Amino acid sequence: MFKQTINALVVAGLVGCASSPSTDTAVADGINLLETVEQKSEQLVIPYKKFQLENGLTVILHEDKSDPLVHVDVTYHVGSGREEIGKSGFAHFFEHMMFQGSENVADEQHFKIISEAGGTLNGTTNSDRTNYFETAPSNQLEKMLWLEADRMGFLLDAVTQKKFEVQRETVKNERGQRVDNRPYGRLGERVAEAMYPEGHPYSWPVIGYMEDLNRANVNDVKKFFLRWYGPNNATLTIGGDIDEEQTLAWVKKYFGSIPRGPEVKDPTPVEVTLDKDRYISLEDNVSLPLLYMAYPTVYARHEDEAPLDVLASILGQGRTSLLYKNLDKEGIAVQSRVSHGCRELACEFVLLALPNPMSGKGLADIESIIRDSFKEFEQRGVKADDIERVKASIKSRLIYGLQSVSGKVSQLAAYQTFEDDPNLIQKELERYENVTEEDVMRVYEQYLKGQHAVIMSVVPKGQKGMVAHKDTWTPSERKIPEYKEVTEADLDIRVAEDDFDRSVMPEAGDNPTIKVPEIWRTELSNGIKVLGAVNKETPTTAIRLRVKTGSSNDPLNKLGLASITASMLNESTNNYSNEELSNILQKLGSSVSISSGDTYTQLTISSLTENLDKTLQIANEKLREPKFDPADFKRVKEQTIEGIKSAAKQPSVVASNVYRKLLFGADNAFAYADSGTIESVNNITLDDVKKFYNEYYSPAVASIVAVSDLEESELSTKLKRFSSWNGGDVAQVPLKPFPELQKAIYFVDKPGAAQSEIRIGKRSLPYDATGEYFRAGLMNYNLGGAFNSRININLREDKGYTYGARSGFSGNERYGSFTASAGVRTDVTDKSIIEFLKEIKTYSNSGMTEAELTFMKNSLGQRDARDYETPRQKLGFLGRIMTYDLDEDFVDEQNDILQSIELDELNQLAQEHLELDEMIIVVVGDKKSVMPSLEKLGYDIIEVDAEANRL
């Protein structure tokens, strides 16, 4: 199988052979060529050239002419692991500060410039690195390099106390949203404290402790920047439709004069050991307790990492694993999983499980079963299938990662940053290819058997008695060094000297020619329409078969029936057990899954093309031969109920569910969560599932979209496997009348919530690709559809109330809505609502400006360059055409509308569709904290008991 995969990649033109590392060769003044990797043989690599500037900046270029795109990534070898004790969160904080303007880029302009260029951008921070990246049309490359160079070499003068304060509040909001207000959100932080000795770089969270950020001043973060953000600690990776000579000239121009920073040495891993099991616990706002066992192992790319990954697969990944057999399959756990996560300095072997309350088993029982599963593994040993499954999944994951230029660039950047060698894909494959059964047993005996772990119990608040074991370890009080204030005089400022004016933003080149995918159409003998496109960039095939049935067809007393029916199609079939299906798919490197939404149920297939026939056989089996086994049904039903309970603990989910039900009414099944309610799911029987399947699953309401490296004739032949599926017409449940909206604040109490979730909106237009719905979306872009929209700039960037705020129109063929939303700090809930309402009212009354019109046209007019790159994007494009029966040139019509639409029409749409008196407000938060201020807003306040499903 491995040889066939590589041969397929050769045909696709994605492989190469690294040349022998060359001695430094000057290709231009100040630029040395270090290495060239070219397409030469069957080895799997991403072709590239590696250069270095005199200031130490490593530059990697990858040419990919398949789409008129470029992706730029700047990775700095600094993450939270480089921070000092008592100064946690600085690396992540600088990720925020790097978007706040620099010497030659005004405040809040980074997002605006890239968005207006038709691009997208972001930044991420982890324990080991921070990266910043943009994808944009290829004519925007010089502008992207100018922006990245300006914040690498000219940032500090723009780092003001005001920006520092605002972004500190934004980080607090991010922590509230992602950690404090999320069930199990503090789990990782607590485990890290127990796993690593005090002062270890991984002993504090990436986002940091807020008391550390509160203690810091603006010069602290400037000092951090000067220490770690030099060009000699960075890798600039550029991929896509580039001209090498011109690109290097721009790199030299914009980055070449930036002075080196202090020298940086790679950190050295230190072995982490535990002298005994450390039991810890946390009471949290959760519905289900959770057991989490973490063993320290090695570090990234250690020789034992690969066999430990195979061991994780055997013990707890997929339905072939021991934990699935012993916990999930038996109904003892609603979920279990094993992983082996690796970072630069340390890896952790993690086993987790959430018990099923209906089993009567608790966390102590779960721990006992996990330990018994270890013993079972010792008796069972390692099988050839185990090795083959993991190898296949690694191969397919790496190949799927080559489907986008951003994926290839990210891979090159990571390999260079951590290994000083971008050419590692083949070596990654080989180290898994070389894992033996003896290796897996050896690492089990070395790192797990008889070894100690951090064992954490997360239990519902007030249920301390549910822990697996009483705590045997408590964190010591943090020993913070005496704070020494950093002054301007302590900063070693480095200044670049240029022979050009950096304040002049480069002009874009000529717009690239953008082609939508060429589409072919056919129809199977049973009437299933097929829409396809050829994609030769990777030897893969992606297929989506959709059936027009979903939660809209649920009986009101059996909400969740469509979702459970889809879930049952992911279980056993008449010819294969769960375990057999999972084993086959994993060894193929394929995935086949079935899921349902409001209107459609879809079968999604992803496969290496060489394995497509076998993958389609399994897909067809799942769709047409479900076993509807009573044991599977019992397990799925119990998992669904626990999922509903868990969702009820998430304020963002509660807010969206209550808001949707208010808009569309209790008489419409789609107004509820697709999973249903606890009461309705309890009403569902296996006979209900069989009846729903027989009534609503039919080729008469099915369609297929497909993207493959195969030509139409060959793929069409393979899809004929579905042509023997028979079935008649399917009636759709009509819409019930929507309720009259009462202008009010609908409030859900979440005691102790770290944030408040806000939804403001109304019913609005159904989807129309080129009609008023599309035009309303253009109108909203500057209000809440872009990062630089009025709403987000106001609430996030100017006031620090939220991590992000937005607004937009959404809809399908039958109904739609307009919604503005955000998660905000509890103490500014009322102020956030006031600002939301102010921005919507102002926009409705006065409309957008000429400058905003230009920004919107430029931004949306160029983003098509990145809309059709990957098979997934192409599937989405084909899916819209199929769903809404669109002409193939609808994108051209949209662009014509975009370019010709005038300010008067857009502002008229704002007046018509942003009437505040027609909107409702939903707030989910801590009543004790926010109710007194909400009562002063002048709205009627209606309290909602969301968990009882009553309004």
GROMACS .gro file of C-alpha atoms in nm, residues 66-222:
model
  157
   66SER     CA    1  -0.205   2.557  -0.914
   67ASP     CA    2  -0.399   2.855  -0.775
   68PRO     CA    3  -0.337   3.233  -0.792
   69LEU     CA    4  -0.258   3.240  -0.418
   70VAL     CA    5   0.033   3.305  -0.188
   71HIS     CA    6   0.065   3.204   0.175
   72VAL     CA    7   0.315   3.380   0.400
   73ASP     CA    8   0.412   3.240   0.740
   74VAL     CA    9   0.649   3.398   0.990
   75THR     CA   10   0.727   3.161   1.275
   76TYR     CA   11   0.923   3.282   1.577
   77HIS     CA   12   1.084   3.014   1.792
   78VAL     CA   13   0.926   3.152   2.106
   79GLY     CA   14   0.621   3.040   2.298
   80SER     CA   15   0.512   3.033   2.657
   81GLY     CA   16   0.803   2.799   2.729
   82ARG     CA   17   1.045   3.091   2.690
   83GLU     CA   18   0.873   3.299   2.957
   84GLU     CA   19   1.007   3.376   3.301
   85ILE     CA   20   0.843   3.269   3.625
   86GLY     CA   21   0.588   3.534   3.719
   87LYS     CA   22   0.572   3.668   3.364
   88SER     CA   23   0.347   3.410   3.203
   89GLY     CA   24   0.128   3.491   2.905
   90PHE     CA   25   0.377   3.730   2.739
   91ALA     CA   26   0.419   3.521   2.422
   92HIS     CA   27   0.044   3.499   2.371
   93PHE     CA   28   0.003   3.864   2.462
   94PHE     CA   29   0.247   3.962   2.188
   95GLU     CA   30   0.045   3.764   1.940
   96HIS     CA   31  -0.228   4.021   2.010
   97MET     CA   32   0.005   4.322   2.012
   98MET     CA   33   0.150   4.229   1.672
   99PHE     CA   34  -0.186   4.313   1.515
  100GLN     CA   35  -0.210   4.660   1.672
  101GLY     CA   36  -0.007   4.851   1.415
  102SER     CA   37   0.362   4.930   1.382
  103GLU     CA   38   0.572   5.232   1.292
  104ASN     CA   39   0.445   5.250   0.935
  105VAL     CA   40   0.112   5.070   0.974
  106ALA     CA   41  -0.166   5.253   1.154
  107ASP     CA   42  -0.375   5.116   1.440
  108GLU     CA   43  -0.612   4.835   1.341
  109GLN     CA   44  -0.486   4.845   0.983
  110HIS     CA   45  -0.320   4.506   0.959
  111PHE     CA   46  -0.649   4.321   0.936
  112LYS     CA   47  -0.798   4.596   0.720
  113ILE     CA   48  -0.516   4.592   0.465
  114ILE     CA   49  -0.512   4.215   0.426
  115SER     CA   50  -0.892   4.192   0.421
  116GLU     CA   51  -0.916   4.467   0.160
  117ALA     CA   52  -0.661   4.274  -0.046
  118GLY     CA   53  -0.895   3.974  -0.051
  119GLY     CA   54  -0.690   3.783   0.202
  120THR     CA   55  -0.724   3.620   0.539
  121LEU     CA   56  -0.482   3.625   0.831
  122ASN     CA   57  -0.428   3.522   1.189
  123GLY     CA   58  -0.170   3.429   1.448
  124THR     CA   59  -0.133   3.145   1.696
  125THR     CA   60   0.076   3.080   2.005
  126ASN     CA   61   0.166   2.756   2.177
  127SER     CA   62   0.427   2.656   2.430
  128ASP     CA   63   0.706   2.638   2.172
  129ARG     CA   64   0.643   2.889   1.892
  130THR     CA   65   0.438   3.184   1.775
  131ASN     CA   66   0.339   3.222   1.411
  132TYR     CA   67   0.169   3.485   1.198
  133PHE     CA   68   0.027   3.403   0.858
  134GLU     CA   69  -0.169   3.540   0.565
  135THR     CA   70  -0.324   3.389   0.254
  136ALA     CA   71  -0.402   3.633  -0.025
  137PRO     CA   72  -0.420   3.663  -0.404
  138SER     CA   73  -0.072   3.635  -0.555
  139ASN     CA   74  -0.065   4.000  -0.665
  140GLN     CA   75  -0.060   4.103  -0.297
  141LEU     CA   76   0.266   3.934  -0.199
  142GLU     CA   77   0.480   4.246  -0.173
  143LYS     CA   78   0.223   4.411   0.052
  144MET     CA   79   0.217   4.106   0.282
  145LEU     CA   80   0.596   4.106   0.314
  146TRP     CA   81   0.597   4.480   0.388
  147LEU     CA   82   0.346   4.427   0.668
  148GLU     CA   83   0.533   4.135   0.827
  149ALA     CA   84   0.867   4.314   0.807
  150ASP     CA   85   0.724   4.627   0.965
  151ARG     CA   86   0.605   4.447   1.272
  152MET     CA   87   0.926   4.244   1.297
  153GLY     CA   88   1.155   4.547   1.285
  154PHE     CA   89   0.943   4.853   1.360
  155LEU     CA   90   0.686   4.754   1.620
  156LEU     CA   91   0.792   4.901   1.951
  157ASP     CA   92   0.727   5.270   1.885
  158ALA     CA   93   0.366   5.177   1.819
  159VAL     CA   94   0.326   4.975   2.141
  160THR     CA   95   0.153   5.232   2.359
  161GLN     CA   96   0.018   5.208   2.710
  162LYS     CA   97  -0.337   5.244   2.578
  163LYS     CA   98  -0.299   4.955   2.333
  164PHE     CA   99  -0.138   4.752   2.608
  165GLU     CA  100  -0.435   4.807   2.838
  166VAL     CA  101  -0.696   4.728   2.570
  167GLN     CA  102  -0.526   4.407   2.460
  168ARG     CA  103  -0.479   4.301   2.821
  169GLU     CA  104  -0.858   4.318   2.855
  170THR     CA  105  -0.899   4.129   2.527
  171VAL     CA  106  -0.675   3.849   2.654
  172LYS     CA  107  -0.882   3.832   2.972
  173ASN     CA  108  -1.192   3.795   2.755
  174GLU     CA  109  -1.023   3.521   2.556
  175ARG     CA  110  -0.939   3.338   2.875
  176GLY     CA  111  -1.296   3.381   2.996
  177GLN     CA  112  -1.436   3.243   2.670
  178ARG     CA  113  -1.191   2.958   2.615
  179VAL     CA  114  -1.102   2.858   2.970
  180ASP     CA  115  -1.308   2.992   3.258
  181ASN     CA  116  -1.650   2.986   3.088
  182ARG     CA  117  -1.602   2.650   2.917
  183PRO     CA  118  -1.674   2.314   3.081
  184TYR     CA  119  -1.346   2.134   3.165
  185GLY     CA  120  -1.168   2.452   3.052
  186ARG     CA  121  -0.915   2.454   3.337
  187LEU     CA  122  -0.829   2.086   3.309
  188GLY     CA  123  -0.508   2.133   3.110
  189GLU     CA  124  -0.385   2.411   3.335
  190ARG     CA  125  -0.432   2.203   3.650
  191VAL     CA  126  -0.270   1.892   3.502
  192ALA     CA  127   0.033   2.092   3.387
  193GLU     CA  128   0.083   2.230   3.737
  194ALA     CA  129   0.088   1.877   3.875
  195MET     CA  130   0.288   1.717   3.593
  196TYR     CA  131   0.583   1.954   3.573
  197PRO     CA  132   0.810   2.079   3.851
  198GLU     CA  133   0.782   2.441   3.952
  199GLY     CA  134   0.957   2.661   3.700
  200HIS     CA  135   0.934   2.411   3.414
  201PRO     CA  136   0.833   2.593   3.092
  202TYR     CA  137   0.521   2.379   3.060
  203SER     CA  138   0.402   2.423   3.417
  204TRP     CA  139   0.197   2.736   3.335
  205PRO     CA  140  -0.074   2.784   3.069
  206VAL     CA  141   0.001   2.939   2.730
  207ILE     CA  142  -0.260   3.209   2.786
  208GLY     CA  143  -0.090   3.287   3.116
  209TYR     CA  144  -0.205   3.372   3.463
  210MET     CA  145  -0.399   3.697   3.464
  211GLU     CA  146  -0.223   3.816   3.779
  212ASP     CA  147   0.105   3.803   3.586
  213LEU     CA  148  -0.032   4.020   3.307
  214ASN     CA  149  -0.189   4.256   3.559
  215ARG     CA  150   0.149   4.296   3.727
  216ALA     CA  151   0.332   4.376   3.402
  217ASN     CA  152   0.378   4.712   3.237
  218VAL     CA  153   0.425   4.801   2.873
  219ASN     CA  154   0.804   4.793   2.901
  220ASP     CA  155   0.795   4.433   3.027
  221VAL     CA  156   0.641   4.319   2.702
  222LYS     CA  157   0.872   4.539   2.497
   0.00000   0.00000   0.00000
